[in-house]
mmCIF file of C-alpha atoms and ligand atoms in Angstrom:
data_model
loop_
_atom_site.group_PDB
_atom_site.id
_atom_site.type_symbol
_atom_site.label_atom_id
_atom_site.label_comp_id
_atom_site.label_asym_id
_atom_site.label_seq_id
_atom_site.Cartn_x
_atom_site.Cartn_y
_atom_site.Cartn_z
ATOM 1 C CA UNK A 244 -15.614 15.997 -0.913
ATOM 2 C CA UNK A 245 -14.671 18.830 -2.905
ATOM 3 C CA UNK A 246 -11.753 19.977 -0.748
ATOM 4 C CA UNK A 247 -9.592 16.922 -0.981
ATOM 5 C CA UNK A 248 -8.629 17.725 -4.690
ATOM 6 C CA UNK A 249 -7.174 21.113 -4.174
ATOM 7 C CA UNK A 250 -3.880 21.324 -5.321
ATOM 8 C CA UNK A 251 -1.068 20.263 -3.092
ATOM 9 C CA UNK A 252 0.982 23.058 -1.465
ATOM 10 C CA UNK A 253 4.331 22.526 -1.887
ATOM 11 C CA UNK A 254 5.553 24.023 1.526
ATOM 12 C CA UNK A 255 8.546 23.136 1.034
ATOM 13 C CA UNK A 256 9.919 23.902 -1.979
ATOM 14 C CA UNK A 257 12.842 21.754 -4.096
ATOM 15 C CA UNK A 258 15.038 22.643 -6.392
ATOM 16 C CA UNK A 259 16.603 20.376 -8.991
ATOM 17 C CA UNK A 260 19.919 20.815 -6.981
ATOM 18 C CA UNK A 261 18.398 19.247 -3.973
ATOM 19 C CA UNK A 262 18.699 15.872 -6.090
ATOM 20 C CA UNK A 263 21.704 14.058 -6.223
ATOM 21 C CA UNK A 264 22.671 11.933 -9.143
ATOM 22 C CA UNK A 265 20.139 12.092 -11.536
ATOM 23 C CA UNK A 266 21.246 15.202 -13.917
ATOM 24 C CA UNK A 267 20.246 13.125 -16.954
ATOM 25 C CA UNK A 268 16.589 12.465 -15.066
ATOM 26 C CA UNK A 269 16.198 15.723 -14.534
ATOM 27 C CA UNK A 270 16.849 17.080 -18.279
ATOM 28 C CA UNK A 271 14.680 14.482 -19.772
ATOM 29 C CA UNK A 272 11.438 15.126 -17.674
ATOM 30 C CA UNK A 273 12.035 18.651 -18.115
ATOM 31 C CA UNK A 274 12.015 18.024 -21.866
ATOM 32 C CA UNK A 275 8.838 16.182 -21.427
ATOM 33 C CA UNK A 276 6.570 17.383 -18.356
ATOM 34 C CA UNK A 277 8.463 20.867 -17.769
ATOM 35 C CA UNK A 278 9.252 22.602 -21.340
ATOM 36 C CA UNK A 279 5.656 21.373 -22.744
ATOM 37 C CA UNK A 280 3.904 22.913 -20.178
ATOM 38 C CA UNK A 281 5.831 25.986 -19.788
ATOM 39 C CA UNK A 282 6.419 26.825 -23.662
ATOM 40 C CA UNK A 283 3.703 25.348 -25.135
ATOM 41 C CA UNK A 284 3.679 27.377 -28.685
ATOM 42 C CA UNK A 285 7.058 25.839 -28.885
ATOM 43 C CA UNK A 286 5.755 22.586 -29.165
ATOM 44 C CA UNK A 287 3.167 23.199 -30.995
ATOM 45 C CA UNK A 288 4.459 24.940 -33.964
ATOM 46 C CA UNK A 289 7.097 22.439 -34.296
ATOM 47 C CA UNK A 290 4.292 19.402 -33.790
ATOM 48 C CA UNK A 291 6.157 18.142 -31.069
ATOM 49 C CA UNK A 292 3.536 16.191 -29.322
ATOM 50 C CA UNK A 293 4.610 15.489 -25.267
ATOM 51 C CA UNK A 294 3.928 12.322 -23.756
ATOM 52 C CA UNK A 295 0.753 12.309 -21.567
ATOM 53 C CA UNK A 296 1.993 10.389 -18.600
ATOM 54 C CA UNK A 297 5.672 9.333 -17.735
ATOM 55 C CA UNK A 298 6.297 6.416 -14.939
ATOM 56 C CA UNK A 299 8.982 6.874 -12.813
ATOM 57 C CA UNK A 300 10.178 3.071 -11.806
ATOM 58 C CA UNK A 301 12.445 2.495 -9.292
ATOM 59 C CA UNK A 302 13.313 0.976 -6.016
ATOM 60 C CA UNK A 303 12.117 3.054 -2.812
ATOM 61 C CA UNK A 304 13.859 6.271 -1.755
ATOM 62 C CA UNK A 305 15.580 6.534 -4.685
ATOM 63 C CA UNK A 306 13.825 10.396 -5.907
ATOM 64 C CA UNK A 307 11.259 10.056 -7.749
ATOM 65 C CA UNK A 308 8.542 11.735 -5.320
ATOM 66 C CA UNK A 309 12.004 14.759 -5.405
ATOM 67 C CA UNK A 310 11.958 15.286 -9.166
ATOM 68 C CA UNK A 311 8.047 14.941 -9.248
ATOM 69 C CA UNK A 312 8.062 17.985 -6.804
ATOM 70 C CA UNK A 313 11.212 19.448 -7.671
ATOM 71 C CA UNK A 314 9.480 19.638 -11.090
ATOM 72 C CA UNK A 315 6.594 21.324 -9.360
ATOM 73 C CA UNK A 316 8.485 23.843 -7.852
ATOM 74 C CA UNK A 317 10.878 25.112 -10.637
ATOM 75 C CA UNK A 318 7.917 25.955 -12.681
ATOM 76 C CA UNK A 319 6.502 28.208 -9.808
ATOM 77 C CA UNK A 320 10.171 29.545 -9.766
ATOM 78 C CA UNK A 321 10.008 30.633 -13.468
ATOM 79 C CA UNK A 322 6.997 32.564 -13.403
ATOM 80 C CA UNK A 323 4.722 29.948 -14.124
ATOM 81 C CA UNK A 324 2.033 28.702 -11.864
ATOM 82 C CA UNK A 325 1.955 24.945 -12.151
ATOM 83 C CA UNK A 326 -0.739 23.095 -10.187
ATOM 84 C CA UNK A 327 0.695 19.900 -8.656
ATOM 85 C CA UNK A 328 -1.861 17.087 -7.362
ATOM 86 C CA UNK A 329 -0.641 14.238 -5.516
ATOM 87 C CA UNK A 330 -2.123 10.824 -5.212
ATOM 88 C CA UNK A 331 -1.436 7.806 -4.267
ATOM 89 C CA UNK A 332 -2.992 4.364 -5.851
ATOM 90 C CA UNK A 333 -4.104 2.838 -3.234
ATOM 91 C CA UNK A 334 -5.805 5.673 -1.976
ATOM 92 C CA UNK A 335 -7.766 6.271 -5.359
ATOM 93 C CA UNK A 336 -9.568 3.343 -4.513
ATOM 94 C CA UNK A 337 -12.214 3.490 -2.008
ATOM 95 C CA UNK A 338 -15.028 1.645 -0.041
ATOM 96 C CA UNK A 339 -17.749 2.257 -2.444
ATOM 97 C CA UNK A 340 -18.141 1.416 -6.187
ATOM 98 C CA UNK A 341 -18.138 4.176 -8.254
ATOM 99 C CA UNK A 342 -16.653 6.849 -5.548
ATOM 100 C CA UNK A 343 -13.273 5.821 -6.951
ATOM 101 C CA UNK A 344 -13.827 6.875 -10.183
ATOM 102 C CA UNK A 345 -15.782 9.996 -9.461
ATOM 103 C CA UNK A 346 -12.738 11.473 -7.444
ATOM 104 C CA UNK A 347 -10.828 10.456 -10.691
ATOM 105 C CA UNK A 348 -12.625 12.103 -12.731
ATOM 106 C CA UNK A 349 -13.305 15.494 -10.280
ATOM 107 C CA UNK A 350 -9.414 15.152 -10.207
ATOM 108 C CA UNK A 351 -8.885 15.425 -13.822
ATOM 109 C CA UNK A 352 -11.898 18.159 -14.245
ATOM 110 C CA UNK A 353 -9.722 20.139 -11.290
ATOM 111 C CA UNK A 354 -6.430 19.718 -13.102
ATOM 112 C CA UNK A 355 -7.484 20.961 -16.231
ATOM 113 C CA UNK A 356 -9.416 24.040 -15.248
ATOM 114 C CA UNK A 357 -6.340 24.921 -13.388
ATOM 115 C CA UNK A 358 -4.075 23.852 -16.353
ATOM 116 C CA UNK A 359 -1.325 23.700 -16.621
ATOM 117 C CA UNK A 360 -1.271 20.951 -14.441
ATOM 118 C CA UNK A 361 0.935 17.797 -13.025
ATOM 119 C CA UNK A 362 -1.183 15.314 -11.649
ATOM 120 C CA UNK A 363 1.376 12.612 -9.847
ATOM 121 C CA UNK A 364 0.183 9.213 -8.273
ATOM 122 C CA UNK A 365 2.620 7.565 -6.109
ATOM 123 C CA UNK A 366 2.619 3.911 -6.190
ATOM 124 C CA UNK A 367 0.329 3.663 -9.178
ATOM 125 C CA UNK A 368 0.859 0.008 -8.898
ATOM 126 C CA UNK A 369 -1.681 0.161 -6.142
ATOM 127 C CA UNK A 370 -4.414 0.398 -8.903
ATOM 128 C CA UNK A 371 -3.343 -2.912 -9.524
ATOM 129 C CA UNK A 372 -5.974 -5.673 -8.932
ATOM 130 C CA UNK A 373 -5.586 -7.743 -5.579
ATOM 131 C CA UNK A 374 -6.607 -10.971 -7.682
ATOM 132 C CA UNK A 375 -10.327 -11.764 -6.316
ATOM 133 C CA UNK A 376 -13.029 -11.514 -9.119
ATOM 134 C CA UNK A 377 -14.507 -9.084 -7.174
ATOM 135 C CA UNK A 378 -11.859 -6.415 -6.498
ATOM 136 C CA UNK A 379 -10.908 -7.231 -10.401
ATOM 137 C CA UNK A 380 -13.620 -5.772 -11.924
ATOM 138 C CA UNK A 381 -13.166 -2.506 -9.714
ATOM 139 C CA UNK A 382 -9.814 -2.640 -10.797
ATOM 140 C CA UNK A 383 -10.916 -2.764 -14.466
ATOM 141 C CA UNK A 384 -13.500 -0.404 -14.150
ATOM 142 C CA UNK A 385 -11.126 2.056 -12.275
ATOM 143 C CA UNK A 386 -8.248 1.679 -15.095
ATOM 144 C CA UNK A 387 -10.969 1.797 -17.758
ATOM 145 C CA UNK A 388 -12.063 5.520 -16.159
ATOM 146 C CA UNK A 389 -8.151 6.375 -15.770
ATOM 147 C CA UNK A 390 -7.960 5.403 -19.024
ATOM 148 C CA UNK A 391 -10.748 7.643 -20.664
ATOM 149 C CA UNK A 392 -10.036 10.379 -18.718
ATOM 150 C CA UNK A 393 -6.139 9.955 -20.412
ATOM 151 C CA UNK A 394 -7.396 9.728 -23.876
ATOM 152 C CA UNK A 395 -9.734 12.623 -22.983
ATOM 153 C CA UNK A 396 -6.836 14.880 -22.643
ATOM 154 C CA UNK A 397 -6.065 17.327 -24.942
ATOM 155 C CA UNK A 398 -2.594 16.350 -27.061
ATOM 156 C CA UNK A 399 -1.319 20.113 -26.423
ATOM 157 C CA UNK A 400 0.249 18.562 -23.008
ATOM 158 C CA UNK A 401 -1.192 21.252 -20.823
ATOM 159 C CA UNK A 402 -2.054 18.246 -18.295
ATOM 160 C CA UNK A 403 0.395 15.776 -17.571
ATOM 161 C CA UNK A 404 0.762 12.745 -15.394
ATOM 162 C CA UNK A 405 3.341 11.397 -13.931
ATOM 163 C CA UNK A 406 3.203 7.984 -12.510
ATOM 164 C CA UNK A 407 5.738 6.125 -9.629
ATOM 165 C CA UNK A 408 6.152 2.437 -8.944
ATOM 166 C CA UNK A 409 8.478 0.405 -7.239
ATOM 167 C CA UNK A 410 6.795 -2.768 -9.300
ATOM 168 C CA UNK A 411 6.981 -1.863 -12.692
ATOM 169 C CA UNK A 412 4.936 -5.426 -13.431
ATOM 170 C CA UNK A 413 2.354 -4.773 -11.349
ATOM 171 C CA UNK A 414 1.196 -2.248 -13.758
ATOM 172 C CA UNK A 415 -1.764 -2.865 -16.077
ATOM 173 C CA UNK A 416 -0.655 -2.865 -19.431
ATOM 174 C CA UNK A 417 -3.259 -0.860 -20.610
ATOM 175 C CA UNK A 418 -1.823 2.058 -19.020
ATOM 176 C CA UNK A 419 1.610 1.661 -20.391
ATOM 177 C CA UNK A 420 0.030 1.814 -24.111
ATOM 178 C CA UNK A 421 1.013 4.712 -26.718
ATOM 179 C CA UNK A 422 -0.834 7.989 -25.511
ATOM 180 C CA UNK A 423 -0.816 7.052 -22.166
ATOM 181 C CA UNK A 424 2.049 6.494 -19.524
ATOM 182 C CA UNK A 425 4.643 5.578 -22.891
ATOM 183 C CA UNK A 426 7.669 7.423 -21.208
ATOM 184 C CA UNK A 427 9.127 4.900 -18.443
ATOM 185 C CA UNK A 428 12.239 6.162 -16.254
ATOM 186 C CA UNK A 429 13.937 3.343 -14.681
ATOM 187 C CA UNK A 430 16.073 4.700 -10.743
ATOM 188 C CA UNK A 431 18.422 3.080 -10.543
ATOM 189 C CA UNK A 432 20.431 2.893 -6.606
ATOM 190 C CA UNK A 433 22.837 5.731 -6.528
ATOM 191 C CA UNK A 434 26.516 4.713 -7.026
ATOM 192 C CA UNK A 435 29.685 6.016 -5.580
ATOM 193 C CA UNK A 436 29.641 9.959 -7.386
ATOM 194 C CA UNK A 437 25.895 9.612 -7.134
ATOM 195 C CA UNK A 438 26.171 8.544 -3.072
ATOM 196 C CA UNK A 439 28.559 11.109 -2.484
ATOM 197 C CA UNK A 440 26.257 13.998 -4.017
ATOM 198 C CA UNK A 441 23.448 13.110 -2.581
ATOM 199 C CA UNK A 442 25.529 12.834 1.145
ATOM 200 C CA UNK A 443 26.487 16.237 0.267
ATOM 201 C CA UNK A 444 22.736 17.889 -0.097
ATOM 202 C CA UNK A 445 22.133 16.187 2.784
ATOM 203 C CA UNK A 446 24.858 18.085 4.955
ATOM 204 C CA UNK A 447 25.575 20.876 2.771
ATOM 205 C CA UNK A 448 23.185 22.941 5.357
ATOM 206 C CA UNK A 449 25.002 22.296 8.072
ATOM 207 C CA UNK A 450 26.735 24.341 10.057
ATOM 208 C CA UNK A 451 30.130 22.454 10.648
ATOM 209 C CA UNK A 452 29.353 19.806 6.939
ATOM 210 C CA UNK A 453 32.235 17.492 6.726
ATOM 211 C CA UNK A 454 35.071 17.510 4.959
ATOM 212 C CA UNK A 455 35.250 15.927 1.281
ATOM 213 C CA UNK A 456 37.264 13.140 2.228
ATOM 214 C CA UNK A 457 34.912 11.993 4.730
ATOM 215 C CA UNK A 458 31.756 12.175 2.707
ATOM 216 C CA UNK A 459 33.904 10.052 -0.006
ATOM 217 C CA UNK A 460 34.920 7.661 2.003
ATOM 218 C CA UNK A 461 31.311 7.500 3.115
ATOM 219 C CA UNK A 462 30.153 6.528 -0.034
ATOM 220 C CA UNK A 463 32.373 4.308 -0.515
ATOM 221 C CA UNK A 464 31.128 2.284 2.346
ATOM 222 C CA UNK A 465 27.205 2.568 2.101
ATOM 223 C CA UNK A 466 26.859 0.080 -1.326
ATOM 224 C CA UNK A 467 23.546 -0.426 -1.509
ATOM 225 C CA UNK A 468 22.123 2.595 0.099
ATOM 226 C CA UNK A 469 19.430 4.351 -1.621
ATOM 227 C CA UNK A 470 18.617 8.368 -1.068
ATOM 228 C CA UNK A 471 16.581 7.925 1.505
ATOM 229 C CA UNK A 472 18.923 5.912 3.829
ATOM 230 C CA UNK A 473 21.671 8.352 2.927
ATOM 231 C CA UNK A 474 19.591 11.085 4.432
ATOM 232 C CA UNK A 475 18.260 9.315 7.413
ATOM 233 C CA UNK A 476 22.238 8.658 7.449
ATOM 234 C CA UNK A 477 23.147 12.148 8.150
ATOM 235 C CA UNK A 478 20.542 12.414 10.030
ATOM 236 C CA UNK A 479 21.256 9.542 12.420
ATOM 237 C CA UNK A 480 24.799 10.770 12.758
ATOM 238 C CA UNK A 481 23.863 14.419 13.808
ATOM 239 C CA UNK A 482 21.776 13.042 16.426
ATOM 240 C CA UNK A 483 24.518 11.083 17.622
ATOM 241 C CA UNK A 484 26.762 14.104 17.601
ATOM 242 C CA UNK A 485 24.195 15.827 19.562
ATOM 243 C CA UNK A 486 24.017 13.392 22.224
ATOM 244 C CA UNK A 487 27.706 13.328 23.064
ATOM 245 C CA UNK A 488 27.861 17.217 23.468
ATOM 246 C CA UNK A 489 24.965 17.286 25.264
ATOM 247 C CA UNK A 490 24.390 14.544 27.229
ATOM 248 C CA UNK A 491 22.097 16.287 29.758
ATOM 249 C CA UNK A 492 19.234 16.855 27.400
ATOM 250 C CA UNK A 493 18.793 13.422 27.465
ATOM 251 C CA UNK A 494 18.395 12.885 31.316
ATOM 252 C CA UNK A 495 16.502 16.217 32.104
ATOM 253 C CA UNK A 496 13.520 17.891 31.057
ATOM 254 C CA UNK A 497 15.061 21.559 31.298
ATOM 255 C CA UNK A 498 15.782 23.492 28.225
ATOM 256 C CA UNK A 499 19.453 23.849 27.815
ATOM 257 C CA UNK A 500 21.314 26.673 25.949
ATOM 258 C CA UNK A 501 23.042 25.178 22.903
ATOM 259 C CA UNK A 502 25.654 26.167 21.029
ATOM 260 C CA UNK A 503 24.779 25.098 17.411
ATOM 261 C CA UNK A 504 28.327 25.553 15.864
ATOM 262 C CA UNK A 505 30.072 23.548 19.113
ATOM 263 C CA UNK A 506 28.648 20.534 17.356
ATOM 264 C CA UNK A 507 30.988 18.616 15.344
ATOM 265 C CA UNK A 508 29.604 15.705 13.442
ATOM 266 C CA UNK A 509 32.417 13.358 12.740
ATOM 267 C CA UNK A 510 33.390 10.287 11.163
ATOM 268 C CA UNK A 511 32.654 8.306 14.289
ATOM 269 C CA UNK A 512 28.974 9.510 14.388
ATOM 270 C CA UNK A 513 28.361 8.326 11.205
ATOM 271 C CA UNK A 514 30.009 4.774 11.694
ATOM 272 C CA UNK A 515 27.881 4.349 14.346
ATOM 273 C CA UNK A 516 24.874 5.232 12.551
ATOM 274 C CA UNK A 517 25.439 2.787 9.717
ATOM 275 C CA UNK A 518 25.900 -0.105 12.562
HETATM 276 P P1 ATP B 70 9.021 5.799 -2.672
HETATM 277 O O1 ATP B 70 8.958 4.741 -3.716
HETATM 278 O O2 ATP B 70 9.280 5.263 -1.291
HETATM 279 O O3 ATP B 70 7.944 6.828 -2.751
HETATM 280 P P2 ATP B 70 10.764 7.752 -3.855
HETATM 281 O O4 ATP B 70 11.675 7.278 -4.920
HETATM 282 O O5 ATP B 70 9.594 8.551 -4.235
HETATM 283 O O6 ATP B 70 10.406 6.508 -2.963
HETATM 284 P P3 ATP B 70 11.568 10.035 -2.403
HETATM 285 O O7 ATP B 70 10.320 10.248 -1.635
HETATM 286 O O8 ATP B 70 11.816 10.903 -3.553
HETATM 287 O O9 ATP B 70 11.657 8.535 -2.830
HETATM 288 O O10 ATP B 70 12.829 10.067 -1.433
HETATM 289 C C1 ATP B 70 12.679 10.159 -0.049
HETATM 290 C C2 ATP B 70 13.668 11.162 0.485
HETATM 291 O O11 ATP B 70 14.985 10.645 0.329
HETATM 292 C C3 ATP B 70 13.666 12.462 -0.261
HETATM 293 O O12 ATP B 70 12.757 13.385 0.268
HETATM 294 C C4 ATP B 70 15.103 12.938 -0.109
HETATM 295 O O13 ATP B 70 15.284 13.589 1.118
HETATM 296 C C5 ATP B 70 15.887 11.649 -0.078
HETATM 297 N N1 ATP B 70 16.384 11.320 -1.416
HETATM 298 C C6 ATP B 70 16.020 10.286 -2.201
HETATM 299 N N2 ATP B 70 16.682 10.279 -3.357
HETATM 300 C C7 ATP B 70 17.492 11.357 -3.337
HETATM 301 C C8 ATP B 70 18.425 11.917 -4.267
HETATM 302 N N3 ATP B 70 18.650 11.359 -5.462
HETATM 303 N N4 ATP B 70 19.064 13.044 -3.897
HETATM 304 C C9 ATP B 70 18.846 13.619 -2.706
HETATM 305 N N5 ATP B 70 17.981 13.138 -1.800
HETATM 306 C C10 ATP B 70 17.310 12.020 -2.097
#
């Protein structure tokens, strides 16, 4: 129905500082997504033309739904209402033939009579044919809409797209043609400054955040981590500090007085979270 392709509310709102380790991310999608659609005459008079769609690649939890929103949210922040719809692939497709590609193209009618406009579909790769001859010619005739819809777009930028896959190969290569999603952004996993940041924004909000040298020598320990598991890091740990303080929440149902700041989350909380 109709209701399903109102614009997302961003309850909570992001700011570009929220993400760690991706400064030079951020400045290059606001060069192509934010800048076009905020100072559009710019661009115009100096026939800058901005890429349509952009694909964010990347392994999971690694920011790319963050900067998609973060995006979102800055341009609301400057003055300028941006509408933000969020999709994911597999979700575009449906039961029946044809409904797919109607909310497609209700989607794209929505975004630009609302313009300017973001449209983002998480794991685009879910468009992505499951290989029975069947399900492949909904595929095609699902990319073929996408695609129309795309070309259908008006070069001034004032809708964009922005695309996210963990399987960059998994993407029809139609879509990833000049005009359409040309701009790809590979994630990579954050690395040690990049770890420590992000462990920071994750426990900056604390009341008691730890001290520098722990949340470096935190980072140096949790190779391989991506954003996500940093965050469900801190998380895990302040539990854990929780539960030693106050041990009785666990084994009654009574609501206890707590004192927030009598909380310390310490090393040893977090080295038994990443066990
Ligand atoms: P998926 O492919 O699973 O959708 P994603 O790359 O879109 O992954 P996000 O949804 O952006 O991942 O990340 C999940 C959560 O992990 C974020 O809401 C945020 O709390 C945290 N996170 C991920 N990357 C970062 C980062 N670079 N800085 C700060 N927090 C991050």
């Amino acid at each position: 129905g109709g209701a399903d392709i109102q614009p997302l509310q961003v309850d909570e709102s992001v700011s570009f500082d929220d993400i760690g380790g991706l400064s030079g991310y951020i400045d290059a999608l606001k060069e192509m997504v934010f800048f076009p659609l905020l100072y559009p005459d710019f661009f115009a008079s100096y026939h800058i033309t901005p890429p349509r769609g952009v694909l964010l690649c990347g392994p999971p939890g690694t920011g790319k739904t963050l900067i998609a929103r973060a995006l979102a949210c800055a341009a609301s922040k400057a003055g300028q209402k941006v509408s933000f719809y969020m999709r994911k692939g597999a979700d575009v497709l449906s039961k029946w033939v044809g409904e797919a590609e109607r909310q497609l193209k209700m989607l794209f009618e929505e975004a630009q009579r609302n313009q300017p406009s973001i449209i983002f579909f998480d794991e685009i790769d879910g468009l992505a044919p499951v290989r029975s001859s069947k399900q492949e010619q909904i595929h095609n005739s699902i990319v073929s809409t996408l695609l129309a819809l795309m070309d259908g777009l008006d070069s001034r930028g004032q809708v964009v797209l922005i695309g996210a896959t963990n399987r960059i190969d998994a993407i029809d290569g139609a879509l990833r043609r000049p005009g359409r999603f040309d701009r790809e952004f590979t994630f990579p996993l954050p690395g040690f400054d990049a770890r420590a940041e992000i462990l920071d924004i994750h426990t900056r909000k604390w009341k008691r955040p730890p001290l520098k040298e722990l949340k470096l020598e935190l980072a140096a320990s949790c190779v391989g981590y991506c954003g996500a598991d940093l965050k469900a890091l801190c998380t895990e740990a302040a539990i854990r500090a929780f539960r030693e303080k106050y041990p009785q929440v666990y084994t009654s149902d009574d609501k206890f007085l707590i004192d927030v700041e009598s909380v310390e989350v310490d090393k040893k909380h977090f080295m038994e979270a990443m066990s």
